[in-house]
Short mmCIF file of C-alpha atoms in Angstrom, two decimals:
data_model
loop_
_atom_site.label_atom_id
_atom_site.label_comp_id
_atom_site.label_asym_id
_atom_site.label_seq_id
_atom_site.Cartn_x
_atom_site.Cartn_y
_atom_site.Cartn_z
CA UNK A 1 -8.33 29.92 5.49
CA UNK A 2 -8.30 33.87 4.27
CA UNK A 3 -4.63 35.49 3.57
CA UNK A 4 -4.79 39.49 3.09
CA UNK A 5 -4.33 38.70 -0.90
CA UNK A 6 -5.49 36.04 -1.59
CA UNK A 7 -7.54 32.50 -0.09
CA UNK A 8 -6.05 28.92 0.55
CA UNK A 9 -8.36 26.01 0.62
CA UNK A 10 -7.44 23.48 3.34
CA UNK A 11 -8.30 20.32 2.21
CA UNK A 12 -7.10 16.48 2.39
CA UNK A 13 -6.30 15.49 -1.20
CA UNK A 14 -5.40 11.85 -2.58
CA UNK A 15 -1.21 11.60 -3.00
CA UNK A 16 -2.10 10.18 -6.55
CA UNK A 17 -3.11 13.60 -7.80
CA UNK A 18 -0.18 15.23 -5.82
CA UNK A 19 2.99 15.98 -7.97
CA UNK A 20 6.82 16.88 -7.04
CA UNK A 21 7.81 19.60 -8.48
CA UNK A 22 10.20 18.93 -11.31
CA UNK A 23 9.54 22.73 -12.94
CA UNK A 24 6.39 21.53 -14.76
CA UNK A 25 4.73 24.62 -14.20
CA UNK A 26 6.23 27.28 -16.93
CA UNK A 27 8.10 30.21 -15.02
CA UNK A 28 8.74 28.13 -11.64
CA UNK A 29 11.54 26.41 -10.95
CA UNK A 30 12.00 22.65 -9.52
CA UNK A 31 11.47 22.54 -5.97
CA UNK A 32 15.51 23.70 -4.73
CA UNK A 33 15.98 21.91 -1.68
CA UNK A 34 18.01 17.71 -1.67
CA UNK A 35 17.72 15.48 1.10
CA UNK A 36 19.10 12.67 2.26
CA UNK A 37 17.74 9.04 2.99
CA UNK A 38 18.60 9.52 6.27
CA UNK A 39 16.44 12.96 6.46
CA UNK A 40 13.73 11.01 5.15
CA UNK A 41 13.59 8.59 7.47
CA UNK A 42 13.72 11.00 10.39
CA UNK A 43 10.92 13.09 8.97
CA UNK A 44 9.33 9.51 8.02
CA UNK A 45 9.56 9.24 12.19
CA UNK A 46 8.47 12.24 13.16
CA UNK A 47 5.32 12.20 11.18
CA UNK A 48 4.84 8.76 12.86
CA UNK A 49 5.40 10.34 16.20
CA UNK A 50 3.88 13.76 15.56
CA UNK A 51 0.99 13.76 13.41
CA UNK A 52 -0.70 16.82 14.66
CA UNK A 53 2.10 18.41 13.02
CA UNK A 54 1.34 17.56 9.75
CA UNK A 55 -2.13 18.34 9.99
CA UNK A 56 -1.17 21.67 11.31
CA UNK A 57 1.19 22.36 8.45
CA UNK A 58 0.32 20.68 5.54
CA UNK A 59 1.65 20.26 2.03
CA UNK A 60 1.42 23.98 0.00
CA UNK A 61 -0.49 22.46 -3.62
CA UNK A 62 -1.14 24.62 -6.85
CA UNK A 63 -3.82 23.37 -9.29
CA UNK A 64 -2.05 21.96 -12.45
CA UNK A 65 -4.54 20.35 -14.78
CA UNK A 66 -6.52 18.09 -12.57
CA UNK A 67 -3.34 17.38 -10.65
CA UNK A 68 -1.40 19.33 -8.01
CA UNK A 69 2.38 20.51 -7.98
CA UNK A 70 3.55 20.63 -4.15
CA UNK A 71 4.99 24.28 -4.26
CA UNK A 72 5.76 23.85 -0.38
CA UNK A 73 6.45 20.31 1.05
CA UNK A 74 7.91 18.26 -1.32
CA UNK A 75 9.93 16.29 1.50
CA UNK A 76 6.77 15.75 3.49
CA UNK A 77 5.26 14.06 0.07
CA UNK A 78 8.42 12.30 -0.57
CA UNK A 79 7.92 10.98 3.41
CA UNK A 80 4.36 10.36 3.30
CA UNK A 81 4.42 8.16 0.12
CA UNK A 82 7.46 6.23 1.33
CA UNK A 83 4.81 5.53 4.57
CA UNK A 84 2.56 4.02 2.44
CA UNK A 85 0.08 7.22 2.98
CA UNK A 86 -3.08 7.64 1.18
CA UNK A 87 -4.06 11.44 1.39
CA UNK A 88 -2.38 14.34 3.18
CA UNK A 89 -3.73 17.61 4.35
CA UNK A 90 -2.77 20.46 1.51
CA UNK A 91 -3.40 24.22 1.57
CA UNK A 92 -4.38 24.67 -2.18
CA UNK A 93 -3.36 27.93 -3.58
CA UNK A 94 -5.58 29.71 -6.24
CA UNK A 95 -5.24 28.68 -9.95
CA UNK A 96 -4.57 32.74 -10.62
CA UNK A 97 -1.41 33.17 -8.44
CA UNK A 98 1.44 34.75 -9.98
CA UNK A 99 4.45 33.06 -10.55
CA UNK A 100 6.26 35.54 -8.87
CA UNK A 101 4.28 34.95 -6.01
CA UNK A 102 4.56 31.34 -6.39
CA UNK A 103 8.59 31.12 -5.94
CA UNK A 104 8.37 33.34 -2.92
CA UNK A 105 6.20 31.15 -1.50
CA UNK A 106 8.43 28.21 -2.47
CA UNK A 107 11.67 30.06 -1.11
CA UNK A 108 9.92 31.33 2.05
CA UNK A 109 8.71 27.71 2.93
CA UNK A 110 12.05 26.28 2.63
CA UNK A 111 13.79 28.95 4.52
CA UNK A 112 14.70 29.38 8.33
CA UNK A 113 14.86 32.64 9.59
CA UNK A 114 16.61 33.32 13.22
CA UNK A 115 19.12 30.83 14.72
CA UNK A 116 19.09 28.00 17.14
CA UNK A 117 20.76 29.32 20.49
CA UNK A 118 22.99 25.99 20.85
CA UNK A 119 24.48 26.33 24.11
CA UNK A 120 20.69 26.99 25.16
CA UNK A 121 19.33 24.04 23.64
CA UNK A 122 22.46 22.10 25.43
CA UNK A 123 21.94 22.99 28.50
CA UNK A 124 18.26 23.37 29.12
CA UNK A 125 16.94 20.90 26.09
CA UNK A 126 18.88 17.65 27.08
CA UNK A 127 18.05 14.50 26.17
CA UNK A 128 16.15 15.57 22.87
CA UNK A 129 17.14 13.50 20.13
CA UNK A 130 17.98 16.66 17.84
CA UNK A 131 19.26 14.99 14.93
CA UNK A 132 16.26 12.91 14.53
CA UNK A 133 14.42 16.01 14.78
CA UNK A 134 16.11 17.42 11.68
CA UNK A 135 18.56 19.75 14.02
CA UNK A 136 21.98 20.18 13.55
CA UNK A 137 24.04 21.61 16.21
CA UNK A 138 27.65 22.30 16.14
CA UNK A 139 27.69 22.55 12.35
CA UNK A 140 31.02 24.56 11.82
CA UNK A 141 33.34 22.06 10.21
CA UNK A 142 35.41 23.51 7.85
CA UNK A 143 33.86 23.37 3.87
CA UNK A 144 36.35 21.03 2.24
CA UNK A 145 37.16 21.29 -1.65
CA UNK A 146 37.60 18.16 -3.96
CA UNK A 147 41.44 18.99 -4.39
CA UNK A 148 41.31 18.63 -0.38
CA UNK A 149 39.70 14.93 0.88
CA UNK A 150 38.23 15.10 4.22
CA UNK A 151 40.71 13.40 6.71
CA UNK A 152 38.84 11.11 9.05
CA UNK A 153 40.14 7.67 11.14
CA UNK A 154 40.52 4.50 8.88
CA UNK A 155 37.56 2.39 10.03
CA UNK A 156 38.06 0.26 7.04
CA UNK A 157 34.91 2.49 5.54
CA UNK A 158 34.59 4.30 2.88
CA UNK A 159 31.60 6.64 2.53
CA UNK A 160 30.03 7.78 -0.80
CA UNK A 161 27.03 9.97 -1.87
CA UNK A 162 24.41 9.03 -4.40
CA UNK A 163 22.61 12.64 -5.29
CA UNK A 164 19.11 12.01 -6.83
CA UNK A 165 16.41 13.98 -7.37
CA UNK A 166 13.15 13.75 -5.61
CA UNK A 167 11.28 11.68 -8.28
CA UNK A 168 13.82 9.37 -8.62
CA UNK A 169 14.64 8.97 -4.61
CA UNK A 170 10.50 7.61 -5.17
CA UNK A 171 11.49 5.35 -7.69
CA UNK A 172 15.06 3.79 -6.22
CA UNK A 173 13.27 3.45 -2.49
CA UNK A 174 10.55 1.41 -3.50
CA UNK A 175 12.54 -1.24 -6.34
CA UNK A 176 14.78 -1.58 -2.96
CA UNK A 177 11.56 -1.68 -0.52
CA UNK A 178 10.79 -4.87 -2.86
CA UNK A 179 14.30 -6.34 -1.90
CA UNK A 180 14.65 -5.79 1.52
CA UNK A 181 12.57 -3.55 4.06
CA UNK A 182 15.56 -2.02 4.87
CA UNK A 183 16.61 -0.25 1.50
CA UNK A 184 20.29 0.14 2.97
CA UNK A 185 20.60 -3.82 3.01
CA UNK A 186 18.70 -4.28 -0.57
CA UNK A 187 21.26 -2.01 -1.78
CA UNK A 188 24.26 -3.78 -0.26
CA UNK A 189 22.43 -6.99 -1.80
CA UNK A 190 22.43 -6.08 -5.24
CA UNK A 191 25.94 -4.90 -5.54
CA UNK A 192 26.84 -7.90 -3.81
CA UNK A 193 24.73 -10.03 -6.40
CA UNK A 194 22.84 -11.55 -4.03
CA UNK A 195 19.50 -10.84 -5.74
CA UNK A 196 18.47 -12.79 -8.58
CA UNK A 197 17.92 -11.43 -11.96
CA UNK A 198 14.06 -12.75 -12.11
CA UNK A 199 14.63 -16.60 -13.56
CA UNK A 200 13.53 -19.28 -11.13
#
């Protein structure tokens, strides 16, 4: 595949040799963008569902070593291996790129230009699961500080947010994959104490 400046290889590499970006490569920055376990599971779906997407847009590598730092993708790698994948398709980049060009590749994969016309995908899109899809419509409730709690019904809930980065979202979602196949349940199980500490 031939760019104006430069070429990408398209290739499907082994996930072994495929690396999150955690800013390993001096002058670029971790990969910027979080995600939920929820996210992951949708996209986790979709792949399932869609696969031609994937192929048609894979994971954006850069040579490091004789490994590979996902510059673009690092949710679809985060997806994939929670699937049990073995390989993915990758557009490798040339060892020579700039870091400059690098992060606006990183940025520019990550962003969304344009805006979804919501009354339009209401009215003429029904019945499409959007949030599954990754869509969120209706997204204008108000930002809310921590001096100011979000008010919401008393269901007897409370809700809470565990922020981890992608390496260790890997890490937690497999130790709770051994639990329980539902890592919402293994985690309920161990603060519970439900799960034993190894002994028989």
């Amino acid at each position: 595949m031939e760019n104006d400046n430069f070429n990408i290889i398209m290739k499907k590499l082994p996930l072994s040799l495929i690396d999150i970006n955690d800013g390993q490569v001096e002058g670029l920055p971790r990969n910027p963008r979080t995600w939920t376990y929820t996210e992951i599971e949708n996209l986790k779906k979709s792949i399932e569902e869609t696969p031609e997407l994937l192929e048609a847009r894979g994971i954006i590598v850069y040579p490091y070593g004789e490994r590979f730092v996902a510059i673009g993708g690092n949710m679809r790698l985060t997806a994939l291996r929670s699937l049990g994948r073995e390989n993915a398709p990758c557009l490798v980049l040339p060892a020579d790129l700039t870091i400059d060009k690098l992060k606006e590749i990183a940025i520019k994969d990550n962003g969304s230009f344009g805006q979804w016309d919501e009354q339009l995908l209401v009215e003429d899109w029904s019945g499409i699961p959007f949030e599954e899809w990754g869509i969120t419509l209706y997204d204008d409730e108000p930002e809310v500080t921590e001096d100011e709690p979000k008010k919401k019904e008393d269901d007897g809930k409370t809700d809470f947010k565990i922020v981890l980065e992608a390496r260790e979202f890997d890490f937690v979602n497999q130790r709770l994959r051994e639990i329980n196949d539902v890592p919402e349940q293994a985690f309920l199980q161990l603060i519970r104490g439900e799960v034993g500490n190894g002994e028989e």
